[in-house]
XYZ file of C-alpha atoms in Angstrom:
169
model
C 0.006 0.120 0.137
C 1.482 2.950 -1.026
C 1.076 6.564 1.097
C 1.693 8.727 -1.776
C -2.484 9.577 -1.844
C -2.568 10.270 1.548
C -1.688 14.042 2.303
C -1.702 13.462 6.274
C 0.782 15.198 8.688
C 3.235 13.181 10.792
C 2.806 13.130 14.458
C 3.960 16.315 15.640
C 3.089 15.494 19.752
C 6.206 14.950 21.767
C 6.704 11.657 23.174
C 4.238 10.795 26.174
C 6.467 10.013 28.860
C 7.187 6.408 30.061
C 5.374 5.395 33.514
C 7.264 5.904 36.443
C 9.730 8.947 34.730
C 9.875 12.081 36.681
C 9.763 15.439 34.872
C 9.815 17.625 37.438
C 12.909 20.197 37.858
C 14.124 22.018 40.601
C 13.559 25.812 40.632
C 15.993 28.292 39.505
C 17.355 31.265 41.413
C 15.379 33.868 39.195
C 12.569 31.689 39.807
C 10.238 32.756 42.827
C 7.050 31.378 43.088
C 5.596 34.277 45.335
C 6.071 36.524 42.342
C 4.681 33.974 39.873
C 1.403 33.007 42.170
C 0.739 36.983 42.877
C -2.587 38.656 41.522
C -1.809 41.930 39.720
C -4.045 44.464 39.436
C -3.759 48.153 38.016
C -5.447 51.195 39.788
C -5.668 54.947 39.214
C -3.395 56.885 41.777
C -5.841 60.089 42.762
C -4.155 63.407 43.027
C -4.241 62.956 46.816
C -1.967 60.161 46.293
C -4.698 57.381 47.344
C -6.257 54.182 45.462
C -8.915 51.888 46.599
C -8.076 48.150 46.650
C -10.205 45.280 48.143
C -12.020 47.672 50.583
C -9.098 49.495 51.494
C -8.222 52.754 50.893
C -4.469 52.968 50.660
C -2.421 56.004 51.160
C 1.147 56.424 49.343
C 3.930 58.367 51.165
C 4.648 61.696 49.319
C 7.579 60.941 48.026
C 8.674 62.845 45.104
C 8.063 59.837 42.753
C 4.761 59.113 43.986
C 3.611 62.704 43.778
C 4.579 62.573 39.938
C 2.546 59.640 39.409
C -1.015 61.268 40.296
C -3.701 60.677 37.991
C -1.285 57.677 36.587
C -1.542 53.834 36.726
C 0.391 51.887 39.111
C -0.177 48.329 40.126
C -1.057 46.396 43.316
C 0.310 43.102 43.862
C -1.493 40.712 46.276
C 0.657 37.689 46.963
C -0.135 34.599 48.213
C 0.555 34.763 51.731
C -1.677 37.640 52.140
C 0.678 40.610 52.151
C 0.692 43.095 49.254
C 2.397 45.900 47.458
C 1.980 48.620 45.033
C 4.200 49.086 42.351
C 5.293 51.610 39.115
C 8.033 50.407 36.432
C 9.674 48.417 38.635
C 9.741 50.429 41.636
C 7.954 49.757 45.154
C 5.833 52.523 46.361
C 5.726 52.976 50.518
C 2.120 53.278 51.511
C -0.279 52.508 54.286
C -3.876 51.637 54.777
C -5.591 54.776 55.675
C -9.079 53.012 56.308
C -10.153 49.460 56.543
C -13.566 48.470 56.784
C -14.108 47.067 59.860
C -17.137 44.784 61.030
C -18.224 44.667 64.405
C -18.597 41.332 66.140
C -22.196 40.765 67.473
C -20.899 39.551 70.917
C -18.842 43.107 71.426
C -22.690 44.992 70.933
C -24.552 42.393 73.371
C -21.692 42.594 76.244
C -22.150 46.800 75.961
C -23.404 47.751 79.177
C -24.964 50.841 78.223
C -27.291 49.386 75.405
C -30.058 48.389 77.628
C -30.147 52.024 79.005
C -30.061 53.612 75.633
C -32.742 51.507 74.429
C -34.964 52.097 77.097
C -34.185 56.138 76.712
C -35.242 55.671 73.343
C -38.215 53.683 74.165
C -39.383 56.834 76.569
C -38.660 59.340 73.820
C -40.785 57.369 71.254
C -43.866 57.071 73.937
C -44.041 60.801 74.234
C -44.559 61.290 70.481
C -48.039 62.428 69.338
C -50.089 59.023 68.237
C -49.905 60.290 64.352
C -46.048 60.094 64.224
C -45.815 56.567 65.555
C -44.956 53.872 63.390
C -47.884 51.792 62.886
C -50.471 54.812 63.158
C -53.324 54.425 60.543
C -52.984 58.088 59.794
C -49.207 57.465 58.802
C -49.858 54.807 56.837
C -49.512 55.045 52.894
C -52.493 54.809 51.247
C -53.144 51.999 48.609
C -52.588 52.651 44.931
C -54.933 51.125 42.663
C -52.627 48.557 41.616
C -52.975 47.197 45.221
C -56.812 47.580 45.964
C -58.567 48.882 42.528
C -61.870 51.105 43.614
C -60.359 52.523 46.590
C -59.284 56.212 47.122
C -55.509 56.771 46.183
C -53.212 59.250 47.842
C -56.024 60.699 50.377
C -58.712 61.435 47.017
C -62.105 59.863 47.490
C -62.886 56.971 45.245
C -64.604 56.939 41.556
C -67.562 55.685 43.498
C -68.019 58.392 46.167
C -67.350 61.312 43.587
C -69.902 59.794 41.270
C -72.399 59.504 44.117
C -71.688 63.274 45.008
C -71.824 64.181 41.600
C -75.387 62.988 41.193
C -76.518 64.366 44.391
Protein backbone atom coordinates (compact mmCIF):
# COMPACT_ATOMS: atom_id res chain seq x y z
CA UNK A 1 0.00 0.00 0.00
CA UNK A 2 1.44 3.32 -1.07
CA UNK A 3 1.19 6.45 1.08
CA UNK A 4 1.40 8.79 -1.91
CA UNK A 5 -2.32 9.43 -1.91
CA UNK A 6 -2.44 10.54 1.76
CA UNK A 7 -1.71 14.18 2.72
CA UNK A 8 -1.47 13.23 6.38
CA UNK A 9 1.06 15.18 8.45
CA UNK A 10 3.37 13.23 10.69
CA UNK A 11 2.52 13.18 14.38
CA UNK A 12 3.92 16.44 15.81
CA UNK A 13 3.08 15.68 19.42
CA UNK A 14 6.02 14.98 21.72
CA UNK A 15 6.47 11.52 23.02
CA UNK A 16 4.46 10.71 26.10
CA UNK A 17 6.52 10.18 29.25
CA UNK A 18 7.28 6.66 30.26
CA UNK A 19 5.43 5.41 33.33
CA UNK A 20 7.36 6.02 36.53
CA UNK A 21 9.52 8.81 35.11
CA UNK A 22 9.76 12.11 37.04
CA UNK A 23 9.66 15.21 34.85
CA UNK A 24 9.79 17.84 37.59
CA UNK A 25 12.78 20.11 37.68
CA UNK A 26 14.06 22.19 40.58
CA UNK A 27 13.40 25.95 40.64
CA UNK A 28 16.22 28.20 39.56
CA UNK A 29 17.44 31.22 41.51
CA UNK A 30 15.49 33.57 39.19
CA UNK A 31 12.15 31.81 39.70
CA UNK A 32 10.20 33.04 42.73
CA UNK A 33 6.87 31.27 43.29
CA UNK A 34 5.48 34.18 45.31
CA UNK A 35 6.02 36.51 42.35
CA UNK A 36 4.70 33.97 39.87
CA UNK A 37 1.50 33.25 41.85
CA UNK A 38 0.80 36.87 42.89
CA UNK A 39 -2.44 38.55 41.77
CA UNK A 40 -1.83 41.87 40.00
CA UNK A 41 -4.36 44.62 39.37
CA UNK A 42 -4.00 48.12 37.97
CA UNK A 43 -5.45 51.07 39.85
CA UNK A 44 -5.48 54.79 39.13
CA UNK A 45 -3.80 56.95 41.73
CA UNK A 46 -5.82 60.01 42.80
CA UNK A 47 -4.44 63.51 43.21
CA UNK A 48 -4.42 62.85 46.96
CA UNK A 49 -2.08 59.88 46.37
CA UNK A 50 -4.76 57.39 47.40
CA UNK A 51 -6.21 54.33 45.73
CA UNK A 52 -8.87 51.77 46.60
CA UNK A 53 -8.06 48.08 46.74
CA UNK A 54 -9.97 45.19 48.33
CA UNK A 55 -12.29 47.42 50.41
CA UNK A 56 -9.30 49.40 51.72
CA UNK A 57 -7.94 52.82 50.97
CA UNK A 58 -4.19 52.88 50.45
CA UNK A 59 -2.40 56.17 51.06
CA UNK A 60 0.98 56.47 49.36
CA UNK A 61 3.77 58.29 51.15
CA UNK A 62 4.32 61.67 49.47
CA UNK A 63 7.71 60.88 47.96
CA UNK A 64 8.84 62.82 44.87
CA UNK A 65 8.19 59.72 42.73
CA UNK A 66 4.66 59.25 44.12
CA UNK A 67 3.77 62.94 43.66
CA UNK A 68 4.60 62.63 39.98
CA UNK A 69 2.28 59.64 39.60
CA UNK A 70 -0.96 61.44 40.55
CA UNK A 71 -3.64 60.45 38.03
CA UNK A 72 -1.55 57.62 36.56
CA UNK A 73 -1.86 53.84 36.76
CA UNK A 74 -0.01 51.79 39.38
CA UNK A 75 -0.01 48.04 40.00
CA UNK A 76 -1.24 46.54 43.25
CA UNK A 77 0.31 43.12 43.82
CA UNK A 78 -1.43 40.73 46.22
CA UNK A 79 0.90 37.90 47.26
CA UNK A 80 -0.34 34.40 48.25
CA UNK A 81 0.76 34.88 51.86
CA UNK A 82 -1.60 37.87 52.31
CA UNK A 83 0.79 40.79 51.99
CA UNK A 84 0.51 43.26 49.15
CA UNK A 85 2.60 45.98 47.51
CA UNK A 86 2.17 48.93 45.17
CA UNK A 87 4.51 49.07 42.17
CA UNK A 88 5.15 51.45 39.29
CA UNK A 89 7.63 50.56 36.54
CA UNK A 90 9.63 48.23 38.79
CA UNK A 91 9.78 50.59 41.77
CA UNK A 92 7.97 49.72 45.00
CA UNK A 93 6.00 52.64 46.41
CA UNK A 94 5.73 52.97 50.20
CA UNK A 95 2.15 53.18 51.47
CA UNK A 96 -0.05 52.67 54.49
CA UNK A 97 -3.64 51.54 54.92
CA UNK A 98 -5.69 54.67 55.58
CA UNK A 99 -9.00 53.13 56.53
CA UNK A 100 -10.26 49.60 56.39
CA UNK A 101 -13.91 48.71 56.56
CA UNK A 102 -14.24 47.05 59.92
CA UNK A 103 -17.01 44.82 61.11
CA UNK A 104 -18.31 44.72 64.66
CA UNK A 105 -18.53 41.33 66.29
CA UNK A 106 -22.09 40.63 67.51
CA UNK A 107 -20.76 39.65 70.93
CA UNK A 108 -19.18 43.08 71.40
CA UNK A 109 -22.56 44.79 70.91
CA UNK A 110 -24.43 42.50 73.31
CA UNK A 111 -21.81 42.84 76.02
CA UNK A 112 -22.08 46.64 76.02
CA UNK A 113 -23.49 47.58 79.45
CA UNK A 114 -24.99 50.87 78.23
CA UNK A 115 -27.05 49.35 75.41
CA UNK A 116 -30.03 48.50 77.63
CA UNK A 117 -30.13 52.02 79.06
CA UNK A 118 -29.94 53.54 75.57
CA UNK A 119 -32.83 51.39 74.31
CA UNK A 120 -34.96 52.29 77.36
CA UNK A 121 -34.29 55.99 76.76
CA UNK A 122 -35.28 55.65 73.08
CA UNK A 123 -38.51 53.85 74.09
CA UNK A 124 -39.37 56.69 76.51
CA UNK A 125 -38.81 59.30 73.81
CA UNK A 126 -40.97 57.42 71.32
CA UNK A 127 -43.77 57.15 73.90
CA UNK A 128 -43.85 60.97 74.06
CA UNK A 129 -44.51 61.26 70.31
CA UNK A 130 -48.01 62.26 69.27
CA UNK A 131 -50.04 59.28 67.98
CA UNK A 132 -49.81 60.24 64.30
CA UNK A 133 -45.99 60.14 64.45
CA UNK A 134 -45.80 56.62 65.90
CA UNK A 135 -44.99 53.65 63.74
CA UNK A 136 -48.09 51.63 62.84
CA UNK A 137 -50.50 54.55 63.24
CA UNK A 138 -53.22 54.39 60.51
CA UNK A 139 -52.79 58.08 59.66
CA UNK A 140 -49.13 57.47 58.95
CA UNK A 141 -49.65 54.55 56.56
CA UNK A 142 -49.32 55.08 52.84
CA UNK A 143 -52.66 54.96 51.03
CA UNK A 144 -52.93 52.07 48.58
CA UNK A 145 -52.60 52.70 44.89
CA UNK A 146 -55.02 51.35 42.30
CA UNK A 147 -52.80 48.35 41.59
CA UNK A 148 -52.94 47.15 45.19
CA UNK A 149 -56.67 47.70 45.78
CA UNK A 150 -58.72 48.81 42.77
CA UNK A 151 -61.59 51.07 43.66
CA UNK A 152 -59.99 52.25 46.90
CA UNK A 153 -59.16 55.93 47.34
CA UNK A 154 -55.63 56.82 46.35
CA UNK A 155 -53.42 59.51 47.80
CA UNK A 156 -56.16 60.97 49.95
CA UNK A 157 -58.62 61.45 47.07
CA UNK A 158 -62.13 59.97 47.26
CA UNK A 159 -62.86 56.88 45.14
CA UNK A 160 -64.74 57.07 41.84
CA UNK A 161 -67.87 55.71 43.48
CA UNK A 162 -67.87 58.45 46.11
CA UNK A 163 -67.29 61.10 43.45
CA UNK A 164 -70.04 59.65 41.25
CA UNK A 165 -72.47 59.59 44.20
CA UNK A 166 -71.59 63.20 45.07
CA UNK A 167 -72.06 64.28 41.46
CA UNK A 168 -75.43 62.48 41.23
CA UNK A 169 -76.79 64.34 44.27
